Short mmCIF file of N, CA and C in Angstrom, two decimals:
data_model
loop_
_atom_site.label_atom_id
_atom_site.label_comp_id
_atom_site.label_asym_id
_atom_site.label_seq_id
_atom_site.Cartn_x
_atom_site.Cartn_y
_atom_site.Cartn_z
N MET A 1172 20.08 -8.74 8.37
CA MET A 1172 20.41 -9.35 7.79
C MET A 1172 21.35 -9.77 6.76
N ILE A 1173 22.66 -10.92 6.74
CA ILE A 1173 23.42 -11.15 5.89
C ILE A 1173 22.81 -12.02 5.08
N LEU A 1174 22.81 -11.45 3.21
CA LEU A 1174 22.94 -12.76 2.72
C LEU A 1174 24.26 -13.02 2.05
N LYS A 1175 24.34 -14.18 1.44
CA LYS A 1175 25.51 -14.79 1.38
C LYS A 1175 25.13 -15.05 -0.64
N VAL A 1176 25.94 -14.91 -0.96
CA VAL A 1176 26.03 -14.86 -2.75
C VAL A 1176 26.97 -15.68 -2.85
N LYS A 1177 26.53 -16.96 -3.25
CA LYS A 1177 27.75 -18.22 -3.83
C LYS A 1177 27.89 -18.07 -5.73
N ALA A 1178 29.16 -17.69 -5.43
CA ALA A 1178 29.92 -17.66 -6.91
C ALA A 1178 29.82 -18.90 -7.49
N HIS A 1179 29.57 -18.70 -9.02
CA HIS A 1179 29.88 -20.09 -9.43
C HIS A 1179 30.81 -20.03 -10.39
N SER A 1180 31.58 -20.93 -10.47
CA SER A 1180 33.28 -20.81 -11.03
C SER A 1180 33.79 -21.66 -12.23
N LYS A 1181 34.13 -21.82 -13.44
CA LYS A 1181 34.14 -23.62 -13.71
C LYS A 1181 36.05 -22.55 -13.89
N GLU A 1182 36.91 -23.70 -14.67
CA GLU A 1182 38.53 -23.44 -15.23
C GLU A 1182 38.27 -23.74 -16.23
N VAL A 1183 38.60 -23.00 -17.33
CA VAL A 1183 39.96 -23.20 -18.65
C VAL A 1183 40.83 -22.82 -19.32
N THR A 1184 41.30 -23.54 -19.85
CA THR A 1184 42.79 -23.09 -20.92
C THR A 1184 42.85 -22.90 -22.12
N ILE A 1185 43.19 -21.41 -22.39
CA ILE A 1185 43.41 -21.00 -23.12
C ILE A 1185 44.13 -22.08 -24.25
N THR A 1186 43.71 -22.05 -25.26
CA THR A 1186 44.30 -22.96 -26.40
C THR A 1186 44.88 -22.72 -27.79
N ASN A 1187 44.42 -21.37 -27.82
CA ASN A 1187 45.02 -20.54 -29.41
C ASN A 1187 46.43 -20.28 -28.98
N GLU A 1188 46.76 -19.94 -29.98
CA GLU A 1188 47.94 -20.54 -30.53
C GLU A 1188 48.60 -18.50 -30.20
N LEU A 1189 47.91 -17.43 -30.17
CA LEU A 1189 47.64 -16.17 -30.06
C LEU A 1189 47.37 -15.75 -28.24
N GLY A 1190 46.88 -16.09 -28.23
CA GLY A 1190 46.38 -16.27 -26.01
C GLY A 1190 45.25 -14.90 -26.32
N MET A 1191 45.39 -14.89 -25.14
CA MET A 1191 44.26 -13.54 -25.51
C MET A 1191 44.78 -12.63 -25.32
N HIS A 1192 44.16 -11.92 -26.64
CA HIS A 1192 44.55 -10.47 -27.00
C HIS A 1192 43.62 -9.60 -27.10
N ALA A 1193 43.63 -8.42 -27.73
CA ALA A 1193 42.38 -7.41 -27.78
C ALA A 1193 41.01 -7.76 -28.71
N ARG A 1194 41.68 -8.26 -29.64
CA ARG A 1194 40.22 -9.17 -30.21
C ARG A 1194 39.61 -10.10 -29.54
N THR A 1195 40.05 -11.05 -28.58
CA THR A 1195 40.10 -12.02 -27.82
C THR A 1195 39.40 -11.66 -26.75
N ALA A 1196 39.72 -10.69 -25.59
CA ALA A 1196 39.22 -10.02 -24.88
C ALA A 1196 37.76 -9.32 -24.87
N ALA A 1197 37.87 -8.72 -26.71
CA ALA A 1197 36.47 -7.93 -26.58
C ALA A 1197 35.38 -8.90 -27.17
N MET A 1198 35.79 -10.49 -27.25
CA MET A 1198 34.57 -11.63 -27.95
C MET A 1198 34.45 -11.75 -25.79
N ILE A 1199 35.12 -11.71 -25.65
CA ILE A 1199 34.68 -12.14 -23.75
C ILE A 1199 33.96 -11.01 -23.08
N ALA A 1200 34.50 -9.68 -23.62
CA ALA A 1200 33.59 -8.28 -23.05
C ALA A 1200 32.10 -8.49 -23.67
N LYS A 1201 32.02 -8.57 -24.57
CA LYS A 1201 30.61 -8.84 -25.15
C LYS A 1201 29.62 -9.92 -24.86
N LEU A 1202 30.45 -11.08 -24.69
CA LEU A 1202 29.85 -12.00 -23.77
C LEU A 1202 29.17 -11.39 -22.23
N ALA A 1203 30.29 -11.34 -21.61
CA ALA A 1203 30.31 -10.57 -19.99
C ALA A 1203 29.02 -9.71 -20.21
N ALA A 1204 29.08 -8.73 -20.91
CA ALA A 1204 27.82 -7.92 -21.12
C ALA A 1204 26.20 -8.25 -20.72
N GLN A 1205 26.24 -9.58 -20.95
CA GLN A 1205 25.27 -9.84 -21.14
C GLN A 1205 24.06 -10.12 -19.77
N ALA A 1206 25.40 -11.07 -19.03
CA ALA A 1206 25.38 -11.22 -17.94
C ALA A 1206 24.57 -10.14 -17.25
N THR A 1207 23.31 -10.51 -15.70
CA THR A 1207 23.24 -9.58 -14.83
C THR A 1207 23.67 -8.75 -13.27
N SER A 1208 24.94 -9.87 -13.57
CA SER A 1208 26.01 -9.60 -12.73
C SER A 1208 27.33 -9.91 -13.16
N LYS A 1209 28.36 -9.40 -12.55
CA LYS A 1209 29.44 -9.60 -12.63
C LYS A 1209 30.37 -10.71 -13.02
N ILE A 1210 31.32 -10.61 -14.09
CA ILE A 1210 31.75 -11.92 -14.43
C ILE A 1210 33.24 -11.56 -14.22
N TRP A 1211 34.40 -12.10 -13.46
CA TRP A 1211 35.84 -12.34 -13.16
C TRP A 1211 36.12 -13.25 -13.90
N ILE A 1212 37.43 -12.71 -14.30
CA ILE A 1212 38.30 -13.92 -15.07
C ILE A 1212 39.26 -14.03 -13.98
N SER A 1213 40.15 -14.91 -13.49
CA SER A 1213 41.04 -14.81 -12.86
C SER A 1213 42.18 -15.55 -13.01
N LYS A 1214 43.39 -14.82 -13.25
CA LYS A 1214 44.79 -16.45 -13.38
C LYS A 1214 45.37 -16.14 -12.36
N GLY A 1215 45.95 -17.36 -11.83
CA GLY A 1215 46.40 -17.13 -10.04
C GLY A 1215 45.42 -15.95 -8.81
N ALA A 1216 46.07 -15.22 -8.65
CA ALA A 1216 45.93 -14.47 -7.60
C ALA A 1216 45.48 -13.30 -8.50
N GLU A 1217 45.59 -12.54 -9.38
CA GLU A 1217 44.97 -11.65 -10.36
C GLU A 1217 43.30 -12.25 -10.74
N THR A 1218 42.84 -10.66 -10.63
CA THR A 1218 41.11 -11.10 -11.16
C THR A 1218 41.00 -9.77 -12.16
N ALA A 1219 40.47 -10.15 -13.39
CA ALA A 1219 39.91 -9.17 -13.84
C ALA A 1219 38.46 -9.09 -14.14
N ASP A 1220 37.80 -8.03 -14.42
CA ASP A 1220 36.36 -7.54 -14.85
C ASP A 1220 36.68 -8.12 -16.25
N ALA A 1221 35.38 -9.29 -16.63
CA ALA A 1221 35.44 -9.61 -18.15
C ALA A 1221 34.99 -8.92 -18.84
N SER A 1222 34.23 -7.81 -18.30
CA SER A 1222 33.35 -6.69 -19.66
C SER A 1222 34.07 -5.47 -19.82
N SER A 1223 35.32 -5.93 -19.10
CA SER A 1223 36.58 -4.23 -19.29
C SER A 1223 37.74 -5.64 -20.41
N ILE A 1224 38.15 -4.39 -21.64
CA ILE A 1224 39.10 -5.27 -22.18
C ILE A 1224 40.50 -5.20 -21.96
N MET A 1225 40.42 -4.03 -21.52
CA MET A 1225 42.41 -3.48 -20.58
C MET A 1225 42.36 -4.31 -19.21
N ASP A 1226 41.52 -4.40 -18.49
CA ASP A 1226 41.59 -5.57 -17.19
C ASP A 1226 41.82 -6.49 -17.63
N MET A 1227 41.35 -7.36 -19.07
CA MET A 1227 41.54 -8.88 -19.15
C MET A 1227 43.01 -8.91 -19.73
N LEU A 1228 43.74 -7.72 -20.71
CA LEU A 1228 44.99 -7.85 -20.75
C LEU A 1228 45.83 -7.61 -19.87
N THR A 1229 45.39 -7.46 -18.66
CA THR A 1229 46.43 -7.26 -17.71
C THR A 1229 47.01 -8.73 -17.10
N LEU A 1230 46.09 -9.76 -17.64
CA LEU A 1230 46.37 -11.08 -17.17
C LEU A 1230 47.28 -11.95 -17.96
N GLU A 1231 47.36 -11.00 -19.44
CA GLU A 1231 48.85 -11.84 -19.92
C GLU A 1231 48.18 -13.10 -20.44
N GLY A 1232 47.27 -13.76 -20.29
CA GLY A 1232 46.79 -14.80 -20.71
C GLY A 1232 47.77 -15.59 -22.37
N ILE A 1233 48.69 -16.55 -22.08
CA ILE A 1233 49.20 -17.05 -23.03
C ILE A 1233 49.10 -18.38 -23.52
N LYS A 1234 48.91 -18.75 -24.48
CA LYS A 1234 48.12 -20.25 -24.83
C LYS A 1234 49.11 -21.10 -23.66
N GLY A 1235 48.08 -21.95 -23.19
CA GLY A 1235 48.07 -23.07 -22.14
C GLY A 1235 48.18 -22.31 -20.42
N THR A 1236 48.08 -20.88 -20.61
CA THR A 1236 47.02 -20.63 -19.32
C THR A 1236 45.96 -20.97 -18.80
N ARG A 1237 45.95 -21.14 -17.50
CA ARG A 1237 44.40 -21.63 -16.97
C ARG A 1237 44.11 -20.78 -16.43
N LEU A 1238 42.81 -20.52 -16.49
CA LEU A 1238 41.70 -19.39 -16.27
C LEU A 1238 40.95 -19.84 -15.14
N LYS A 1239 40.52 -19.02 -14.37
CA LYS A 1239 39.08 -19.33 -13.52
C LYS A 1239 38.05 -17.95 -13.97
N ILE A 1240 36.98 -18.80 -14.62
CA ILE A 1240 35.52 -17.70 -14.77
C ILE A 1240 34.62 -17.97 -13.98
N THR A 1241 34.52 -16.45 -13.55
CA THR A 1241 33.39 -16.33 -11.91
C THR A 1241 32.32 -15.91 -12.44
N THR A 1242 31.07 -16.49 -11.91
CA THR A 1242 29.86 -15.55 -12.12
C THR A 1242 29.21 -15.53 -10.61
N GLU A 1243 28.52 -14.22 -10.29
CA GLU A 1243 28.01 -14.03 -8.54
C GLU A 1243 26.92 -14.44 -8.90
N ASP A 1244 25.61 -14.81 -9.42
CA ASP A 1244 24.87 -15.32 -9.68
C ASP A 1244 24.23 -16.09 -10.77
N SER A 1245 23.88 -17.31 -10.27
CA SER A 1245 23.40 -18.24 -10.96
C SER A 1245 22.52 -18.26 -12.37
N THR A 1246 21.44 -17.37 -12.54
CA THR A 1246 21.04 -16.70 -13.65
C THR A 1246 22.12 -16.31 -14.60
N ASP A 1247 23.47 -16.16 -14.48
CA ASP A 1247 23.88 -16.17 -15.76
C ASP A 1247 24.99 -17.37 -15.74
N LEU A 1248 24.81 -18.55 -15.36
CA LEU A 1248 25.69 -20.13 -16.06
C LEU A 1248 25.71 -20.11 -17.44
N LYS A 1249 24.61 -19.84 -18.15
CA LYS A 1249 24.64 -19.67 -19.55
C LYS A 1249 26.08 -18.84 -20.06
N VAL A 1250 26.00 -17.69 -19.46
CA VAL A 1250 26.83 -16.67 -20.23
C VAL A 1250 28.54 -17.39 -19.81
N LEU A 1251 28.51 -17.79 -18.54
CA LEU A 1251 29.74 -18.37 -18.08
C LEU A 1251 30.17 -19.56 -19.10
N ASP A 1252 28.80 -20.20 -19.44
CA ASP A 1252 29.34 -21.65 -20.49
C ASP A 1252 29.73 -21.41 -21.75
N LYS A 1253 29.27 -19.89 -22.23
CA LYS A 1253 29.18 -19.33 -23.66
C LYS A 1253 30.92 -19.02 -23.56
N ILE A 1254 31.48 -18.37 -22.45
CA ILE A 1254 32.64 -17.72 -22.31
C ILE A 1254 33.70 -18.50 -22.27
N ILE A 1255 33.41 -19.67 -21.51
CA ILE A 1255 34.27 -21.36 -21.33
C ILE A 1255 34.10 -21.84 -23.25
N HIS A 1256 33.33 -22.06 -23.12
CA HIS A 1256 33.12 -22.25 -25.26
C HIS A 1256 34.19 -21.99 -25.85
N LEU A 1257 33.84 -20.53 -25.74
CA LEU A 1257 34.60 -19.60 -26.73
C LEU A 1257 36.39 -19.74 -26.72
N ILE A 1258 36.95 -19.72 -25.20
CA ILE A 1258 38.11 -19.88 -25.37
C ILE A 1258 38.71 -21.37 -25.38
N GLU A 1259 37.69 -22.24 -25.11
CA GLU A 1259 37.99 -24.08 -25.75
C GLU A 1259 38.28 -24.20 -26.63
N LYS A 1260 37.63 -23.16 -27.45
CA LYS A 1260 37.49 -23.35 -28.64
C LYS A 1260 38.15 -22.48 -29.65
N GLY A 1261 39.11 -22.25 -28.84
CA GLY A 1261 40.13 -20.83 -29.60
C GLY A 1261 39.87 -19.87 -30.13
N PHE A 1262 38.74 -19.16 -29.26
CA PHE A 1262 37.77 -17.77 -30.00
C PHE A 1262 38.04 -18.09 -31.83
N GLY A 1263 37.67 -19.49 -32.42
CA GLY A 1263 37.86 -19.32 -33.75
C GLY A 1263 38.37 -19.14 -34.15
N GLU A 1264 40.03 -18.65 -33.74
CA GLU A 1264 41.44 -19.17 -34.52
C GLU A 1264 41.60 -19.86 -35.15
#
């Protein structure tokens, strides 16, 4: 028997002037660590593990970059929403 996993995704645009840098990536990683499944961040064809600061920095997310945040488990939708909210609010910067 093959089980299909339905991923849940939302898109968001980076709004803060400095974009996604080490401190802001650490904020995302801290939230992603609360999830029971993996959280992924995609920019175009590139995908990064949201629990890895270094992975996220490879996306080079500058202001105006459109990101897709994805979770593999519907139980992590609250974590997904927290990450979206954090990015929408400019990481508090």
